[in-house]
């Protein structure tokens, strides 16, 4: 393994030169160096990167990252080089084009070459090669392109969609075609024809109606009979439902769907769950002018499962915020409203309003520790102060839940209590639970005194790799965000080292978001910590900047 302490930020070109020989290290060490080099993408190393990309003796990952670095640096490939790489890709048609072919284990995917084939002649050559490929290979490459957020070539993808539809027209669509059509439907509506052809010959089951709920236009392609059944199943938009029934009848059906789903949740052995009908009912309530009233009535009078209470509370909140907030204040502490209180508090946090103050202060005394934590988090974020909150903070300082106690320390530290700043630093280092350490790092990174604790953040980034569920290492991720927000370009060395040692994609994503903002700031005007946080979130760090020690519902 390499000694990351020998890597220091000097300039993009010099760091690239330092990383280049590390690509020869065995196993993951070389691959980590290749990934960081791909992210930095120094143009001065274009000749070396091109040699790596075209060398079949190199590992597949190294070649992929070299190609990504060239694309990121806007360095093109010579015609002869691109042609040779395309020959290599098309020499064998792997069953799964997302991966390297079984017989050509170092060959990059076609996807990696698309950024270099955008000009007219190159695109024409690529189309000709794809035309000669088998339908299965074209479908595989289309599937791999459909998963990409940043489309390397939208025109080529549209052409592949058209060719795939032509191929399907000559045979019966299979399950793989249906899955591909579903994934393409938002960006390529014509793909719905394939999904409709597949569904038309299949059973009219829950899977069909769930597809229609998520893609309502599918019902138009399946004929009047299935559209009528979809309306009865409540999976069409409100305007379409009103073509089959009156508003009063639909409201009655929606109420029944909610209560039927409630029964299956309470007595799951009695009958299978019908999620599509329940989800359709919720969507109708959110659109219908009397939906909030119906949701409020169900919340007030029905003996509902906690999950359904939460769903109805969210419907009410999105349409009638004032009523839902009043309900939260009045009934949020009831045991049956535990989930409801959580979802409402999470939704309030997205867009706090001064009219929520009373309900938030009430939630500080709810029996659920997550509700207390969420309410305090919102009040602190909007800089709420005053005697009522101060009294609550004094009470919550002795809270039985460690996360609530830590959140109180953070709120006090933000208000200038020096002893609480030190308590945050100690919690970030010595708490037994990694989520407590992560929360302490997050809170510490949001206050002015954070600059005094750079070594603590760096140590957490490089060493605190304890994990939690969903492949998170929250302490390392929060440390990366804090370094990027508080120190900006001054954190470049720590972030470079953190990238090389990142234990998973989540941590690496946080580092890359923070490092990209730091590199951009080096080329422009200085930024404040709050602006850096906004930029880090925009550049892909939202998963980490919005992290909470309590899992989402």
XYZ file of C-alpha atoms in Angstrom:
553
model
C 0.000 0.000 0.000
C 1.175 3.554 -0.646
C 2.083 6.080 2.030
C -0.603 8.731 1.571
C 1.233 11.100 3.894
C 3.738 11.679 1.090
C 1.026 13.168 -1.136
C 0.546 16.924 -0.725
C -1.280 19.453 -2.812
C 1.013 21.635 -4.903
C -0.582 21.910 -8.322
C -2.816 19.786 -10.511
C 0.043 18.762 -12.786
C 2.473 17.954 -9.971
C -0.064 15.868 -8.058
C -0.825 14.002 -11.287
C 2.871 13.287 -11.834
C 3.103 12.023 -8.255
C 0.126 9.694 -8.731
C 1.148 8.253 -12.092
C 3.729 5.704 -10.823
C 1.304 4.572 -8.130
C -0.865 3.056 -10.851
C 1.701 0.241 -11.011
C 1.027 -0.743 -7.413
C -0.774 -4.086 -7.095
C -4.488 -4.563 -6.512
C -6.688 -1.884 -5.027
C -3.822 0.528 -4.392
C -3.188 1.050 -8.094
C -6.912 1.271 -8.835
C -7.437 3.916 -6.141
C -4.623 6.002 -7.616
C -6.151 5.594 -11.093
C -9.532 6.787 -9.871
C -8.087 9.875 -8.214
C -6.068 10.643 -11.331
C -9.266 10.322 -13.367
C -11.002 12.808 -11.071
C -8.167 15.357 -11.226
C -7.662 14.887 -14.993
C -4.505 16.972 -15.547
C -4.142 17.800 -19.260
C -0.359 17.667 -18.985
C -0.578 13.880 -18.551
C -2.639 13.323 -21.715
C 0.128 11.359 -23.534
C 0.647 9.042 -20.548
C -3.111 8.594 -20.073
C -3.521 7.738 -23.745
C -0.832 5.071 -23.497
C -2.621 3.524 -20.521
C -6.023 3.660 -22.226
C -4.766 1.843 -25.320
C -2.626 -0.778 -23.598
C -4.430 -4.181 -23.535
C -1.949 -5.374 -20.921
C -3.272 -2.832 -18.431
C -6.091 -3.751 -16.010
C -9.561 -2.843 -17.234
C -10.104 -0.336 -14.393
C -6.910 1.547 -15.209
C -7.892 1.846 -18.856
C -11.405 3.024 -17.964
C -10.138 5.699 -15.588
C -7.561 6.854 -18.131
C -10.317 7.304 -20.714
C -12.472 9.177 -18.203
C -9.568 11.451 -17.339
C -9.040 12.268 -21.027
C -12.756 12.967 -21.491
C -12.885 15.106 -18.340
C -9.879 17.092 -19.549
C -11.528 17.516 -22.986
C -8.656 15.728 -24.707
C -9.696 13.867 -27.851
C -8.386 10.578 -29.222
C -6.733 10.428 -32.635
C -8.854 8.724 -35.305
C -6.526 5.741 -35.499
C -6.522 5.288 -31.717
C -10.314 5.458 -31.452
C -10.701 3.011 -34.332
C -8.327 0.553 -32.682
C -10.239 0.752 -29.388
C -13.571 0.260 -31.155
C -12.128 -2.771 -32.961
C -11.228 -4.182 -29.577
C -14.687 -3.543 -28.129
C -16.560 -4.995 -31.108
C -14.246 -7.989 -31.487
C -16.390 -9.734 -28.911
C -19.987 -9.012 -27.933
C -20.278 -9.625 -24.209
C -23.640 -10.682 -22.836
C -23.418 -7.880 -20.303
C -21.885 -4.817 -21.989
C -21.796 -2.956 -18.692
C -18.837 -5.105 -17.737
C -15.698 -6.128 -19.533
C -16.111 -9.123 -21.844
C -15.288 -12.539 -20.467
C -12.672 -13.166 -23.156
C -11.330 -9.621 -23.202
C -10.980 -8.888 -19.518
C -9.047 -5.648 -20.016
C -11.324 -4.171 -22.693
C -13.206 -1.012 -21.616
C -16.926 -0.782 -22.271
C -18.247 0.974 -25.355
C -19.763 3.553 -22.992
C -16.274 4.854 -22.173
C -15.592 5.593 -25.845
C -18.788 7.530 -26.601
C -17.398 10.946 -25.485
C -14.742 10.598 -28.193
C -17.143 9.695 -31.011
C -19.394 12.755 -31.207
C -18.176 14.225 -34.516
C -20.043 13.367 -37.717
C -17.636 10.844 -39.315
C -16.873 9.157 -36.014
C -20.544 8.895 -35.098
C -21.305 7.467 -38.545
C -18.566 4.853 -38.121
C -19.903 3.909 -34.686
C -23.433 3.549 -36.046
C -22.178 1.318 -38.842
C -20.432 -0.910 -36.299
C -23.572 -1.058 -34.156
C -25.660 -1.864 -37.221
C -23.469 -4.918 -37.839
C -23.700 -6.020 -34.193
C -26.304 -8.509 -32.999
C -29.671 -7.238 -31.656
C -28.772 -8.697 -28.256
C -25.560 -6.679 -28.121
C -27.319 -3.476 -29.184
C -29.936 -4.011 -26.502
C -27.212 -4.591 -23.920
C -25.403 -1.389 -24.857
C -28.691 0.540 -24.785
C -29.427 -0.861 -21.335
C -26.038 0.293 -20.081
C -26.618 3.792 -21.514
C -30.092 4.042 -19.981
C -28.648 3.941 -16.462
C -26.389 6.964 -17.009
C -27.456 10.312 -15.557
C -25.063 12.309 -17.727
C -25.810 11.082 -21.242
C -22.606 10.835 -23.322
C -24.500 10.944 -26.632
C -28.271 11.489 -26.612
C -28.508 11.233 -30.393
C -26.876 7.800 -30.408
C -29.120 6.630 -27.573
C -32.192 7.719 -29.538
C -30.899 5.792 -32.556
C -30.342 2.687 -30.415
C -33.880 2.991 -29.052
C -35.276 3.139 -32.592
C -33.218 0.106 -33.701
C -34.230 -1.833 -30.598
C -37.911 -1.110 -31.275
C -37.447 -2.339 -34.834
C -35.790 -5.520 -33.546
C -38.623 -6.143 -31.083
C -41.235 -5.626 -33.795
C -39.892 -8.754 -35.521
C -40.459 -10.929 -32.446
C -42.381 -11.048 -29.177
C -40.942 -8.817 -26.431
C -39.530 -10.647 -23.428
C -39.110 -9.722 -19.789
C -35.772 -7.993 -20.455
C -37.420 -5.847 -23.128
C -40.170 -4.889 -20.696
C -37.660 -3.900 -18.011
C -35.686 -1.827 -20.505
C -38.842 -0.138 -21.800
C -39.843 0.789 -18.251
C -36.421 2.361 -17.553
C -36.524 4.311 -20.837
C -40.124 5.528 -20.665
C -39.401 8.930 -19.088
C -36.774 9.965 -21.642
C -38.055 7.959 -24.621
C -41.884 7.754 -24.458
C -41.987 5.620 -27.631
C -40.482 2.790 -25.575
C -43.892 2.390 -23.931
C -45.019 0.593 -27.106
C -42.712 -2.287 -26.181
C -43.925 -2.422 -22.593
C -47.538 -2.354 -23.813
C -46.893 -5.226 -26.239
C -45.416 -7.271 -23.397
C -48.170 -6.450 -20.920
C -50.964 -6.991 -23.448
C -50.350 -10.738 -23.509
C -49.705 -11.108 -19.795
C -51.964 -11.375 -16.747
C -53.891 -8.401 -15.446
C -52.185 -8.547 -12.090
C -50.799 -6.197 -9.477
C -47.575 -5.777 -11.458
C -49.513 -4.485 -14.479
C -51.483 -1.976 -12.418
C -48.349 -0.807 -10.611
C -46.758 -0.133 -14.026
C -49.836 1.886 -15.037
C -49.772 3.823 -11.759
C -46.187 4.864 -12.396
C -46.656 5.310 -16.175
C -50.294 6.390 -16.722
C -49.855 6.750 -20.511
C -49.402 2.991 -20.649
C -53.148 2.563 -20.081
C -53.912 4.410 -23.337
C -51.859 1.849 -25.277
C -53.537 -1.162 -23.665
C -57.105 -0.455 -24.740
C -60.399 0.641 -23.213
C -61.023 -2.528 -21.237
C -57.726 -2.396 -19.347
C -58.057 1.377 -18.899
C -61.424 0.797 -17.215
C -59.887 -1.818 -14.932
C -57.056 0.606 -14.135
C -59.613 3.240 -13.182
C -61.341 0.755 -10.889
C -57.943 0.063 -9.334
C -57.460 3.854 -8.768
C -54.092 3.888 -10.559
C -54.966 6.634 -13.079
C -54.654 10.405 -12.494
C -57.722 12.133 -11.055
C -58.770 13.685 -14.379
C -58.831 10.207 -15.956
C -60.694 8.640 -13.036
C -63.453 11.228 -13.436
C -64.140 9.854 -16.935
C -65.335 6.617 -15.335
C -66.925 7.661 -12.037
C -68.178 10.686 -10.145
C -65.920 12.457 -7.659
C -68.093 11.227 -4.774
C -67.788 7.587 -5.909
C -64.008 7.893 -6.297
C -63.658 9.407 -2.835
C -65.653 6.525 -1.420
C -63.413 4.051 -3.266
C -60.271 5.858 -2.094
C -61.440 5.722 1.511
C -62.159 2.005 1.142
C -58.718 1.421 -0.418
C -57.042 3.097 2.561
C -59.076 1.085 5.049
C -58.512 -2.175 3.137
C -54.764 -1.567 3.169
C -55.004 -0.719 6.855
C -56.675 -4.089 7.458
C -53.949 -5.995 5.588
C -51.249 -4.210 7.603
C -52.953 -5.097 10.849
C -53.903 -8.638 9.754
C -51.313 -9.551 7.086
C -52.201 -13.254 7.102
C -55.777 -12.645 6.017
C -55.134 -11.321 2.492
C -52.285 -10.108 0.269
C -51.442 -6.403 0.212
C -52.563 -4.392 -2.814
C -50.060 -1.559 -2.792
C -51.001 -0.073 -6.180
C -54.615 0.607 -5.149
C -53.529 2.176 -1.853
C -50.853 4.315 -3.549
C -53.400 5.339 -6.161
C -55.815 6.379 -3.418
C -53.151 8.536 -1.763
C -52.347 10.205 -5.093
C -56.057 10.932 -5.623
C -56.396 12.440 -2.136
C -53.435 14.700 -2.829
C -55.041 15.952 -6.085
C -58.669 16.136 -4.981
C -60.041 19.336 -3.446
C -61.697 17.328 -0.670
C -58.675 15.061 -0.191
C -57.280 16.914 2.849
C -60.657 16.782 4.577
C -60.943 13.047 3.911
C -57.379 12.493 5.189
C -58.151 14.521 8.324
C -61.360 12.569 8.908
C -59.550 9.237 8.630
C -56.845 10.447 11.015
C -59.452 11.620 13.504
C -61.825 8.669 13.488
C -60.212 5.526 12.109
C -58.010 3.085 14.015
C -55.139 3.270 11.563
C -51.784 1.543 11.310
C -48.852 3.857 12.069
C -47.598 3.725 8.472
C -50.951 4.823 7.080
C -51.239 7.618 9.640
C -47.859 8.888 8.414
C -48.900 8.718 4.744
C -52.180 10.546 5.371
C -50.412 13.126 7.502
C -48.091 13.875 4.604
C -51.030 14.238 2.206
C -52.642 16.669 4.626
C -49.396 18.589 5.135
C -48.755 19.105 1.430
C -52.262 20.462 0.824
C -53.207 22.044 4.134
C -50.011 22.794 6.020
C -51.676 24.888 8.697
C -54.094 22.071 9.591
C -51.366 19.407 9.626
C -49.050 21.498 11.804
C -51.887 22.143 14.246
C -52.594 18.404 14.307
C -48.899 17.731 14.959
C -48.906 20.122 17.898
C -52.128 18.728 19.328
C -51.805 14.982 18.664
C -48.192 14.347 17.622
C -47.207 12.970 21.004
C -49.746 10.113 20.839
C -48.101 6.673 20.471
C -50.081 5.877 17.321
C -48.741 9.063 15.690
C -45.053 8.281 16.111
C -44.387 7.808 12.375
C -46.720 10.664 11.461
C -44.820 13.098 13.685
C -41.528 12.026 12.148
C -42.613 12.474 8.522
C -44.216 15.847 9.256
C -41.112 17.102 11.052
C -38.918 15.916 8.186
C -41.159 17.709 5.700
C -41.192 20.882 7.811
C -37.383 20.798 7.831
C -37.325 21.133 4.015
C -39.040 24.536 4.185
C -39.418 25.887 7.741
C -42.024 28.571 8.389
C -42.374 30.907 11.366
C -45.926 29.563 11.804
C -44.429 26.138 12.631
C -42.718 27.499 15.765
C -45.385 26.497 18.255
C -45.597 22.914 16.945
C -41.804 22.566 16.910
C -41.517 23.752 20.503
C -44.251 21.277 21.475
C -42.373 18.470 19.685
C -39.371 19.048 21.949
C -41.422 17.326 24.637
C -42.744 14.383 22.593
C -41.938 10.928 24.015
C -40.210 9.883 20.765
C -36.472 10.814 20.807
C -36.340 11.151 17.015
C -39.161 13.711 17.107
C -37.338 15.705 19.799
C -34.116 15.555 17.767
C -35.813 16.624 14.526
C -37.672 19.518 16.176
C -34.504 20.819 17.801
C -32.619 20.419 14.530
C -35.126 22.656 12.702
C -35.290 25.245 15.487
C -31.503 25.458 15.597
C -31.229 25.687 11.794
C -33.551 28.718 11.676
C -31.682 30.340 14.601
C -34.708 30.192 16.870
C -33.998 31.634 20.302
C -35.819 33.001 23.295
C -36.736 31.929 26.831
C -38.983 29.053 25.737
C -36.228 27.384 23.762
C -33.625 28.099 26.450
C -35.828 26.394 29.027
C -36.308 23.435 26.699
C -32.549 23.176 26.115
C -31.938 23.046 29.855
C -34.474 20.242 30.155
C -33.176 18.314 27.128
C -29.598 18.507 28.397
C -30.526 15.590 30.657
C -32.486 13.748 27.960
C -32.198 9.927 28.137
C -31.357 9.751 24.419
C -27.657 10.399 23.613
C -28.417 11.918 20.186
C -30.809 14.455 21.678
C -28.242 15.356 24.352
C -25.589 15.779 21.660
C -27.937 17.938 19.581
C -28.438 20.179 22.632
C -24.664 20.526 22.937
C -24.542 21.534 19.270
C -27.284 24.131 19.717
C -25.499 25.644 22.690
C -22.130 25.607 20.949
C -23.694 27.519 18.055
C -24.845 30.141 20.544
C -21.336 30.795 21.805
C -20.936 28.418 24.777
C -17.200 27.637 24.628
C -17.425 24.598 26.908
C -19.950 23.029 24.541
C -17.553 23.398 21.603
C -15.009 21.302 23.467
C -17.716 18.791 24.349
C -18.492 18.413 20.626
C -14.811 17.825 19.854
C -14.580 15.175 22.566
C -17.728 13.442 21.310
C -16.322 13.423 17.772
C -13.269 11.521 19.003
C -14.389 9.311 21.846
C -18.083 8.383 21.419
C -18.514 4.624 21.161
C -21.209 4.860 18.456
C -19.967 5.955 15.018
C -23.253 7.782 14.410
C -22.639 9.891 17.517
C -19.141 10.683 16.269
C -20.541 11.588 12.851
C -23.227 13.831 14.320
C -20.625 15.577 16.493
C -18.426 16.150 13.427
C -21.403 17.505 11.494
C -22.346 19.913 14.291
C -18.755 20.980 14.878
C -18.310 21.682 11.173
C -21.184 24.194 11.217
C -19.844 26.593 13.872
C -17.228 29.347 13.703
C -14.800 27.529 15.999
C -14.503 24.643 13.518
C -11.246 26.061 12.109
C -9.556 25.245 15.395
C -10.206 21.506 14.841
C -8.747 20.799 11.404
C -6.582 17.944 12.689
C -9.641 16.268 14.220
C -11.553 16.386 10.933
C -8.565 15.072 8.975
C -8.005 12.211 11.397
C -11.675 11.205 11.159
C -11.541 11.309 7.355
C -8.453 9.122 7.150
C -9.050 6.748 10.052
C -12.675 6.639 11.266
C -14.044 4.135 8.771
C -16.537 2.371 11.004
C -19.668 1.630 8.995
C -23.412 1.642 9.393
C -26.130 0.161 7.234
C -26.479 1.107 3.551
C -22.719 1.164 3.030
C -22.163 4.436 4.854
C -19.100 5.416 6.882
C -20.743 8.503 8.381
C -17.825 9.867 10.414
C -15.473 9.904 7.417
C -18.200 11.414 5.215
C -19.052 14.191 7.672
C -15.354 14.934 8.142
C -14.916 15.329 4.363
C -17.887 17.712 4.161
C -16.628 19.732 7.135
C -13.117 20.031 5.682
C -14.509 21.213 2.365
C -16.913 23.728 3.943
C -14.641 25.152 6.627
C -11.212 25.109 4.997
C -11.917 25.132 1.264
C -8.680 25.061 -0.777
C -6.626 24.698 2.421
C -8.133 21.217 2.828
C -6.911 19.987 -0.580
C -4.110 17.829 0.832
C -6.363 16.167 3.406
C -9.055 15.539 0.772
C -6.550 14.031 -1.679
C -5.400 11.611 0.986
C -8.981 10.904 2.022
C -9.858 10.038 -1.557
C -7.092 7.430 -1.712
C -8.206 5.852 1.571
C -11.982 6.214 1.105
C -13.596 2.957 2.311
C -16.625 3.073 -0.014
C -18.398 5.009 -2.739
C -20.345 7.185 -0.306
C -17.196 8.466 1.386
C -15.437 8.879 -1.961
C -18.429 10.815 -3.306
C -18.307 13.189 -0.327
C -14.581 13.743 -0.848
C -15.007 14.363 -4.579
C -17.818 16.871 -3.998
C -15.724 18.757 -1.428
C -12.540 18.570 -3.491
C -14.226 19.769 -6.687
C -15.470 22.884 -4.869
C -12.000 23.495 -3.416
C -10.350 23.195 -6.845
C -12.902 25.544 -8.394
C -12.311 28.080 -5.617
C -8.575 28.018 -6.363
C -9.399 29.360 -9.822
C -11.925 31.971 -8.679
C -12.997 34.216 -5.823
C -12.925 33.075 -2.165
C -16.140 31.509 -0.890
C -17.807 31.487 2.508
C -18.412 28.224 4.360
C -22.171 28.393 3.688
C -21.657 28.894 -0.056
C -19.177 26.016 -0.114
C -21.767 23.797 1.561
C -24.344 24.723 -1.062
C -21.869 23.986 -3.853
C -20.834 20.666 -2.305
C -24.485 19.643 -2.105
C -25.085 20.612 -5.751
C -21.988 18.715 -6.925
C -23.131 15.436 -5.513
C -22.680 15.594 -1.765
C -26.370 15.851 -0.846
C -26.417 12.262 0.353
C -23.878 13.239 3.006
C -24.808 16.864 3.729
C -28.360 15.716 4.536
C -27.240 12.734 6.610
C -29.057 12.126 9.893
C -28.316 9.635 12.674
C -31.956 8.604 12.443
C -32.855 6.631 9.292
C -35.559 7.953 6.992
C -38.951 6.308 7.200
